[in-house]
Structure formats: structure tokens, C-alpha cells
PDB file of C-alpha atoms in Angstrom:
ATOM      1  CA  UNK E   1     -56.846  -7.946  -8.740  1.00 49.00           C
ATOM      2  CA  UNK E   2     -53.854  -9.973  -8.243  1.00 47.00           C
ATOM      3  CA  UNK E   3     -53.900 -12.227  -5.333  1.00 49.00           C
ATOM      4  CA  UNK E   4     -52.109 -11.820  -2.003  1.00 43.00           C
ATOM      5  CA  UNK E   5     -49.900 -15.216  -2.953  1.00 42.00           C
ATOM      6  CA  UNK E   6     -48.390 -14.184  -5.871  1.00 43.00           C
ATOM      7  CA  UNK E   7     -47.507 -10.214  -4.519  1.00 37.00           C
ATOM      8  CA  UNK E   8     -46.015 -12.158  -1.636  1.00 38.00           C
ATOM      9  CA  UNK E   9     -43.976 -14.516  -3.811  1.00 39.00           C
ATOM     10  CA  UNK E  10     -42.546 -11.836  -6.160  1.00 36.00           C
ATOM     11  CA  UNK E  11     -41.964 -10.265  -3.100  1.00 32.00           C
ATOM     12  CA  UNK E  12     -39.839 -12.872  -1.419  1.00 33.00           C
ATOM     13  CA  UNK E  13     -38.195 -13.122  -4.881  1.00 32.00           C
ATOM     14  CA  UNK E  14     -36.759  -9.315  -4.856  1.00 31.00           C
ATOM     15  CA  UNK E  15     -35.934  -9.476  -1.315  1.00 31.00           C
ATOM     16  CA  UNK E  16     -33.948 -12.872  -2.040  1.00 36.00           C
ATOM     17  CA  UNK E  17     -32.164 -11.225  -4.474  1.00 34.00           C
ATOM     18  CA  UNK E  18     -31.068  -7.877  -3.337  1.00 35.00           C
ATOM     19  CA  UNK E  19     -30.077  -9.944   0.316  1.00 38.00           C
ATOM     20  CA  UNK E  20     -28.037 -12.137  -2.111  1.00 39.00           C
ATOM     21  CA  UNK E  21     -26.228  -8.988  -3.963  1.00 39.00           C
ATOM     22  CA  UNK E  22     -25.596  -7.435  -0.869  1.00 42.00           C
ATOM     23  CA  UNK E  23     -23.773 -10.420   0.981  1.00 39.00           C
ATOM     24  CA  UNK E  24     -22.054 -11.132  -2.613  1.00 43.00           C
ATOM     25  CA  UNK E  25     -21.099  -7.572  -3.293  1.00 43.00           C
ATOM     26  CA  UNK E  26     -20.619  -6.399   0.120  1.00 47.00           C
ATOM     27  CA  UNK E  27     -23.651  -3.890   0.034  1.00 46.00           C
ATOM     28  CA  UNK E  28     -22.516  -2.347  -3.577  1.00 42.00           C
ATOM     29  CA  UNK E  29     -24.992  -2.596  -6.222  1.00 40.00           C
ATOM     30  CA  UNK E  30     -24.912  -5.329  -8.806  1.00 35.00           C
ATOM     31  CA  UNK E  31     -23.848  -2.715 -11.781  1.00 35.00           C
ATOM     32  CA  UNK E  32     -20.997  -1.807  -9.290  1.00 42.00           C
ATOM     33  CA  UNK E  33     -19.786  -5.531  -8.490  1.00 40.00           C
ATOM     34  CA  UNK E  34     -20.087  -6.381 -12.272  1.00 35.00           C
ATOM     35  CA  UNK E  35     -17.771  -3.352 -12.980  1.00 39.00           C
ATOM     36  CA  UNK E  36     -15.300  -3.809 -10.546  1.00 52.00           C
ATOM     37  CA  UNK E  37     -12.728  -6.568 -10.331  1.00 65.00           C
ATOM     38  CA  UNK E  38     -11.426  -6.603  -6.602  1.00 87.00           C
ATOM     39  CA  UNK E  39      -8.425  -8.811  -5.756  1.00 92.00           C
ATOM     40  CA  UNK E  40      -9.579 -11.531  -8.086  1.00 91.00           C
ATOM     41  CA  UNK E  41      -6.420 -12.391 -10.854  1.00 90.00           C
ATOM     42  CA  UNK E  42      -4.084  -9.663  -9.401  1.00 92.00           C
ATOM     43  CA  UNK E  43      -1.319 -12.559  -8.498  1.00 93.00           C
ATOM     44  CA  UNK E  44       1.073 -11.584 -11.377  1.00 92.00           C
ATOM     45  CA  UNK E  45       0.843  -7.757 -10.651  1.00 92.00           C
ATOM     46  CA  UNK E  46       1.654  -8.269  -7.201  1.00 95.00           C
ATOM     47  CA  UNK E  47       4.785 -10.157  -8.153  1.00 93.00           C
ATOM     48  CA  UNK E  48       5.671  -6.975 -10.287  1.00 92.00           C
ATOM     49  CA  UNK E  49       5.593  -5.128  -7.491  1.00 94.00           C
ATOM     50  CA  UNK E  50       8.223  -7.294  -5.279  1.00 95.00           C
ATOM     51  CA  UNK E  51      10.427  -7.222  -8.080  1.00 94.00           C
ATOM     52  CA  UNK E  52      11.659  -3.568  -7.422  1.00 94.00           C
ATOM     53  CA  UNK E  53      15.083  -3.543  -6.476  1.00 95.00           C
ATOM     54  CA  UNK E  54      14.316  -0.666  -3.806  1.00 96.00           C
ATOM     55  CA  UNK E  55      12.423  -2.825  -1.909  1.00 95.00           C
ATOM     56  CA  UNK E  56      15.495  -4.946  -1.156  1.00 95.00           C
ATOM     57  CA  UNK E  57      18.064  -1.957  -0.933  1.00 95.00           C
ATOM     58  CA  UNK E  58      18.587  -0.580   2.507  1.00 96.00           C
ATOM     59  CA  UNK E  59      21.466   1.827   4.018  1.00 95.00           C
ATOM     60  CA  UNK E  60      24.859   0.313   5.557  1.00 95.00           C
ATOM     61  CA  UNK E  61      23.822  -1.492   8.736  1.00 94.00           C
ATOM     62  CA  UNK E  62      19.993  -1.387   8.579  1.00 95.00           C
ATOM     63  CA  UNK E  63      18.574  -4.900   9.750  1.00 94.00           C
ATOM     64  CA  UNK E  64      15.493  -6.476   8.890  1.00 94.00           C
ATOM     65  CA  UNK E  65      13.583  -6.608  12.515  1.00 93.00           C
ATOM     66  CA  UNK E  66      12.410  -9.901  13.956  1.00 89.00           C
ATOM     67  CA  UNK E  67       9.143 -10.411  12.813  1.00 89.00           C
ATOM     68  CA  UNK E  68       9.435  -9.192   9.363  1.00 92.00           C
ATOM     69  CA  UNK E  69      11.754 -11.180   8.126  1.00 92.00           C
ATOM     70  CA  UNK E  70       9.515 -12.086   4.907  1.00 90.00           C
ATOM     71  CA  UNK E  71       8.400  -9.253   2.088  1.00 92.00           C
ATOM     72  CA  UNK E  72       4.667  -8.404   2.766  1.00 94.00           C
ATOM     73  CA  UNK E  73       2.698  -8.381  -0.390  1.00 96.00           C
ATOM     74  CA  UNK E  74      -0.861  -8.812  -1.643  1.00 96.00           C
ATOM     75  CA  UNK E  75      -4.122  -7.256  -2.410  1.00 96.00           C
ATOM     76  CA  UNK E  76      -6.355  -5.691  -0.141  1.00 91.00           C
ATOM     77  CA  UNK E  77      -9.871  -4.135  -0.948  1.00 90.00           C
ATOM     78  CA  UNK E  78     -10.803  -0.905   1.234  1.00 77.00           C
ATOM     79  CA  UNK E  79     -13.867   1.296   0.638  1.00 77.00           C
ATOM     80  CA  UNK E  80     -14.732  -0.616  -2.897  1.00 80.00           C
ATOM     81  CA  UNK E  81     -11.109  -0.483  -4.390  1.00 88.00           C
ATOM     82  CA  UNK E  82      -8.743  -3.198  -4.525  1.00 92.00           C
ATOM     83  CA  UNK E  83      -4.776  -2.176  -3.800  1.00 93.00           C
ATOM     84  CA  UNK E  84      -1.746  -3.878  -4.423  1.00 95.00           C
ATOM     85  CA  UNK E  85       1.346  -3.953  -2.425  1.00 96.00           C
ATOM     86  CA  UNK E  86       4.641  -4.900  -1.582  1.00 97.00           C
ATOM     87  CA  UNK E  87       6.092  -3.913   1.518  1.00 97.00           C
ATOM     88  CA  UNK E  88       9.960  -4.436   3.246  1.00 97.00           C
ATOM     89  CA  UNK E  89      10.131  -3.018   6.866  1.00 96.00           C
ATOM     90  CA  UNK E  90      13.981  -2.058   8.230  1.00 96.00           C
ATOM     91  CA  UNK E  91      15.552  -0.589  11.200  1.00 95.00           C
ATOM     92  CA  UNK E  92      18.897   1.976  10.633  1.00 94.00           C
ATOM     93  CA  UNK E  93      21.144   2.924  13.224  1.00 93.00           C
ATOM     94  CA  UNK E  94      21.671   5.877  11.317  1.00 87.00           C
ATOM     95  CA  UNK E  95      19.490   8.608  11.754  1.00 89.00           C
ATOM     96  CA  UNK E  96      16.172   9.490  10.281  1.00 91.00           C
ATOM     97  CA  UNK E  97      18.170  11.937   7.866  1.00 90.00           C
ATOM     98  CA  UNK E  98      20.733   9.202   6.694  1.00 93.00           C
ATOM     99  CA  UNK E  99      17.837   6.876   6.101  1.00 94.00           C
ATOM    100  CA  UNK E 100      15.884   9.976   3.274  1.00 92.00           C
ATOM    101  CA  UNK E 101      19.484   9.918   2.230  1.00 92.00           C
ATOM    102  CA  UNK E 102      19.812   7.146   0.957  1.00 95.00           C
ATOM    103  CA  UNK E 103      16.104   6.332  -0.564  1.00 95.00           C
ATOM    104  CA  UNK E 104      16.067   9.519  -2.554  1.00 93.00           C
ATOM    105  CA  UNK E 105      19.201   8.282  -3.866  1.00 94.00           C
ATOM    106  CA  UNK E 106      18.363   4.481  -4.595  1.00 95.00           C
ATOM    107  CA  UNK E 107      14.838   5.954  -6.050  1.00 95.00           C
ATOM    108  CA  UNK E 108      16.244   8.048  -8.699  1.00 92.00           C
ATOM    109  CA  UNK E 109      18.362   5.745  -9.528  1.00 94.00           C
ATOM    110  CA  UNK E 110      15.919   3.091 -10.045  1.00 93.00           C
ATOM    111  CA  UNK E 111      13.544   5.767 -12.157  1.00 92.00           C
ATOM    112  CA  UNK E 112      10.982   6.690  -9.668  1.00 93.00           C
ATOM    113  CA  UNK E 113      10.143  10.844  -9.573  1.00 89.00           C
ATOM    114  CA  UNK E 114       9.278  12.609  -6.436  1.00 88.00           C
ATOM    115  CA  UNK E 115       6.771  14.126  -5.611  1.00 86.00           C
ATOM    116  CA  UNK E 116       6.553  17.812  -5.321  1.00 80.00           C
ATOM    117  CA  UNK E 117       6.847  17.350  -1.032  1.00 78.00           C
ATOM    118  CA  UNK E 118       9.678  14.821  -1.512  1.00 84.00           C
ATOM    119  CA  UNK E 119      11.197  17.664  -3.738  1.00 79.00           C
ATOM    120  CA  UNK E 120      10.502  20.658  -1.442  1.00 77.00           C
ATOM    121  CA  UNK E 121      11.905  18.305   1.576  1.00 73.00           C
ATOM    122  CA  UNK E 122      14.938  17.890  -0.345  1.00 67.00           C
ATOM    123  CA  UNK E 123      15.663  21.306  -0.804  1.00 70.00           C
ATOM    124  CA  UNK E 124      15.631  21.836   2.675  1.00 67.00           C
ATOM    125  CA  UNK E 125      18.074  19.181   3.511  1.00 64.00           C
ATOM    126  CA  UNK E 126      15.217  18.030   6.334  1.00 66.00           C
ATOM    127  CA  UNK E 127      14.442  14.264   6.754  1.00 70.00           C
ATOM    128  CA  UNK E 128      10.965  13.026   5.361  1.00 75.00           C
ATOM    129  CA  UNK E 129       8.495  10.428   4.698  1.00 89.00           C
ATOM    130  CA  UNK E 130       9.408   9.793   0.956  1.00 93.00           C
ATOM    131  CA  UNK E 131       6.954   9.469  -1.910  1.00 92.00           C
ATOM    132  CA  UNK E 132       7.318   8.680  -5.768  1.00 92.00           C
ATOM    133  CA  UNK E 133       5.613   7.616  -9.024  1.00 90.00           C
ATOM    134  CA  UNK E 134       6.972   5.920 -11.984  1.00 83.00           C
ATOM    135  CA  UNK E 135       5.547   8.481 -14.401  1.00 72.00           C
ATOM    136  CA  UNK E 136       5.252   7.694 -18.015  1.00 68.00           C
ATOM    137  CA  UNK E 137       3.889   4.210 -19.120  1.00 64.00           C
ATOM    138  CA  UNK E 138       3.932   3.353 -15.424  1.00 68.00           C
ATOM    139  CA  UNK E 139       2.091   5.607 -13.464  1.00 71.00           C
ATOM    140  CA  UNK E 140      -0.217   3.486 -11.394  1.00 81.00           C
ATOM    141  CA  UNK E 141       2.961   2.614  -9.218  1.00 91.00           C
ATOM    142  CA  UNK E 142       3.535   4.405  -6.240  1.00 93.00           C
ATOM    143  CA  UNK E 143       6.942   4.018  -3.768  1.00 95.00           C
ATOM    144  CA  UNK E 144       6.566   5.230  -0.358  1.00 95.00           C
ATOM    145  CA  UNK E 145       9.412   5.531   2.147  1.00 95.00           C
ATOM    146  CA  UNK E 146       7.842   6.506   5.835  1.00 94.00           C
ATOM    147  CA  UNK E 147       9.266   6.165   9.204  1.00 93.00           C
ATOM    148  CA  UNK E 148       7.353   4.116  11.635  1.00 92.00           C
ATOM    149  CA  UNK E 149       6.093   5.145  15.286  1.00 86.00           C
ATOM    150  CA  UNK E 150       4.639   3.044  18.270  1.00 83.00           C
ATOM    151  CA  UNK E 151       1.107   4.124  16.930  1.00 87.00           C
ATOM    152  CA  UNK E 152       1.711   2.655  13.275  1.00 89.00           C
ATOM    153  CA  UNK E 153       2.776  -0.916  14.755  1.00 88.00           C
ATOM    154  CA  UNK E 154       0.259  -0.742  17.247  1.00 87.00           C
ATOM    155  CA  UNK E 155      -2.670   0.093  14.441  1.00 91.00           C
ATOM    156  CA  UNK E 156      -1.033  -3.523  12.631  1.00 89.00           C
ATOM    157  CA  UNK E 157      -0.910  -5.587  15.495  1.00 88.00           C
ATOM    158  CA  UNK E 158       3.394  -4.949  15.433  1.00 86.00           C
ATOM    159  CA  UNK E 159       4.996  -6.341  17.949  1.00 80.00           C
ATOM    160  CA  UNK E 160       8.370  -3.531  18.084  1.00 79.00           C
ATOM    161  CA  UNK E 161      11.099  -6.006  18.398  1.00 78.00           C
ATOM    162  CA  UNK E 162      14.530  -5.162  20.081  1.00 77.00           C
ATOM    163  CA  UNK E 163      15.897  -3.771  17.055  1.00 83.00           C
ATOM    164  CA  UNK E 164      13.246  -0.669  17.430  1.00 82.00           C
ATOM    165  CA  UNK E 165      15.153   0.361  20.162  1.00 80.00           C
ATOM    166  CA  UNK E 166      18.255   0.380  18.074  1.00 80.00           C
ATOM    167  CA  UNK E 167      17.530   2.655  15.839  1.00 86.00           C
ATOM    168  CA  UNK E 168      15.516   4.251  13.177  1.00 91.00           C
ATOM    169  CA  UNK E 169      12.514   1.850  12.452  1.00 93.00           C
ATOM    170  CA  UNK E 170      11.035   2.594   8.739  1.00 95.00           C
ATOM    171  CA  UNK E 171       9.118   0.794   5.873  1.00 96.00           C
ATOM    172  CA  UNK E 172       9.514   0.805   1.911  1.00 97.00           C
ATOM    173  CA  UNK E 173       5.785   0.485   0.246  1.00 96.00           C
ATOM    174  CA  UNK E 174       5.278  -0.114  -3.602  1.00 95.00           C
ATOM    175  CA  UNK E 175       1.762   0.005  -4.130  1.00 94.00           C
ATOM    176  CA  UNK E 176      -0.609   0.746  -7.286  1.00 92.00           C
ATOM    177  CA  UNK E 177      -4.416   0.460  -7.919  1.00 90.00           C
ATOM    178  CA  UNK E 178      -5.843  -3.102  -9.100  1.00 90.00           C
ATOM    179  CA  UNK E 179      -7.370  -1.781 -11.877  1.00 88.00           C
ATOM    180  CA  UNK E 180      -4.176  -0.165 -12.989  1.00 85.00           C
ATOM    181  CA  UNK E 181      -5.415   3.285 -12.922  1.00 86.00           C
ATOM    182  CA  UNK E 182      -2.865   6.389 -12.075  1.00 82.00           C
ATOM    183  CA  UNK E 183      -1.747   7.036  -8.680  1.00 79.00           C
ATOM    184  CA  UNK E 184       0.041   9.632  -7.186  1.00 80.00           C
ATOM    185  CA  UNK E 185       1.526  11.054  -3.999  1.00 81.00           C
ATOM    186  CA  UNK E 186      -0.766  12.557  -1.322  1.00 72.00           C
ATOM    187  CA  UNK E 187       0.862  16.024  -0.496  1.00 60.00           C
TER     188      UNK E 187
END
């Protein structure tokens, strides 16, 4: 019979232990946090992502609102799987419809392909939230052009500056997956 002491001891050992995975791994198992790479070393791939020119290109007239002056960019890990992005928020005083204008414009010219909605929206002439991939050797990237509402800025802890009233408020969004793996449009 093995004595109560050393049951006890192995069995503050495995509770040690899977406590110690959980707070490391944020309750994933240790095969799972081994596997997975998170936000850790993603610095250059970010900086990829600012460097698309559509980020920077905006319609005749749109201002960058007060507040988000500067590019937003980063990593962020949701549900287990690390994201990149780069992010330029604007405000048109053009219409929502001059605004898909000109990104599905500036986007095929840059490369990017829409996505079947982005297609079927541009058939109809209607404006649209805006979505494209880079296709080919770079199909983990992923441009979204979406209009913003109270409930959006509200959900970030936006402050809707004076320039919201002036017009069309709306966001260009390059993201991909940290681990580089396809991504596509949600339709």
C-alpha cells in the first residue's frame, strides 16, 4: 500500500501543474499552447500590413477624424487565434455610394479580388461594406472596407468626433491570420 504522503504529494504535483498550464495557456491544453504561436514575433508581419497603399488612399475631401489620427495596427488573440491588423478610420462628405466608389476602384488597382458579395453589390450599383483577398501567393490577407455606426464606436470605446456629423464615417481593415493561414471574406 502506498502511503497517504506520497498520494498527496503526487497529487499536489498534478494539480500544480495543470493550475500552471492553465494560467500560462489561458485554459488550452499544453499540446495546444506548444502548437500555437499567438502574437509572439508577429512585429514584421504587422508592418506588412501598414504598408498597403489602400490604407492611406481615401476619396477627395475625406478627413481623418480627431482621435484617429494614428494607423491602428497590431495583434490581437480571440478564441485561441492570433490576428493581425492594420486599420485607417475616415470620414467622406460624399455619400456612402461615393465612398464603395472609390475603394472598389483603389482595390483593384492595388491587386486585391472581391469577394463574390462585393461583386454581386457591384452589379447592382448599391453601396456596401467592401471585402477582398489577395489571392494567389497571398491569400492570408484580407481588406475590408465597412461603414461605421454609433453601435461600432460605442462597442470600441469611440468617442464620434465632430467630423461624424459631417459626413460618411468608415474604416479600411487589412487583416490576415498569425499563422499565415488563408482567409477569406465572410458572405
Amino acid at each position: 500500500m502506498v502511503p497517504r504522503t506520497a498520494i498527496r504529494g503526487r497529487t499536489v504535483l498534478l494539480l500544480t501543474v495543470v493550475c500552471a498550464a492553465g494560467v500560462l495557456t489561458g485554459c488550452r491544453s499544453l499540446a495546444d499552447a506548444a502548437s500555437a504561436s499567438g502574437c509572439a514575433g508577429t512585429e514584421s508581419r504587422v508592418g506588412e500590413l501598414t504598408s498597403y497603399g489602400v490604407l492611406g488612399s481615401r476619396p477627395r475631401g475625406a478627413v481623418v477624424p480627431r482621435g484617429f489620427e494614428d494607423p491602428e495596427a497590431g495583434c490581437w488573440e480571440d478564441s485561441g487565434e492570433a490576428w493581425l491588423y492594420a486599420e485607417r478610420t475616415y470620414v467622406s462628405p460624399g455619400g456612402k455610394a461615393e465612398v464603395t466608389r472609390y475603394y472598389r476602384a483603389a482595390a483593384e488597382r492595388e491587386g486585391w479580388q472581391p469577394s463574390q458579395a462585393t461583386r454581386q453589390s457591384s452589379k447592382s450599383g448599391r453601396p456596401a461594406n467592401l471585402c477582398f483577398t489577395r489571392g494567389g501567393t497571398d491569400d492570408a490577407t484580407v481588406l475590408d472596407v465597412y461603414f461605421l455606426t454609433a453601435e461600432i464606436l460605442d462597442a470600441e470605446d469611440s468617442e464620434a468626433g465632430p467630423e461624424f456629423g459631417s459626413g460618411t464615417g468608415y474604416r479600411v481593415s487589412v487583416t490576415s491570420a498569425a499563422d499565415g493561414s488563408a482567409g477569406s471574406c465572410s458572405e
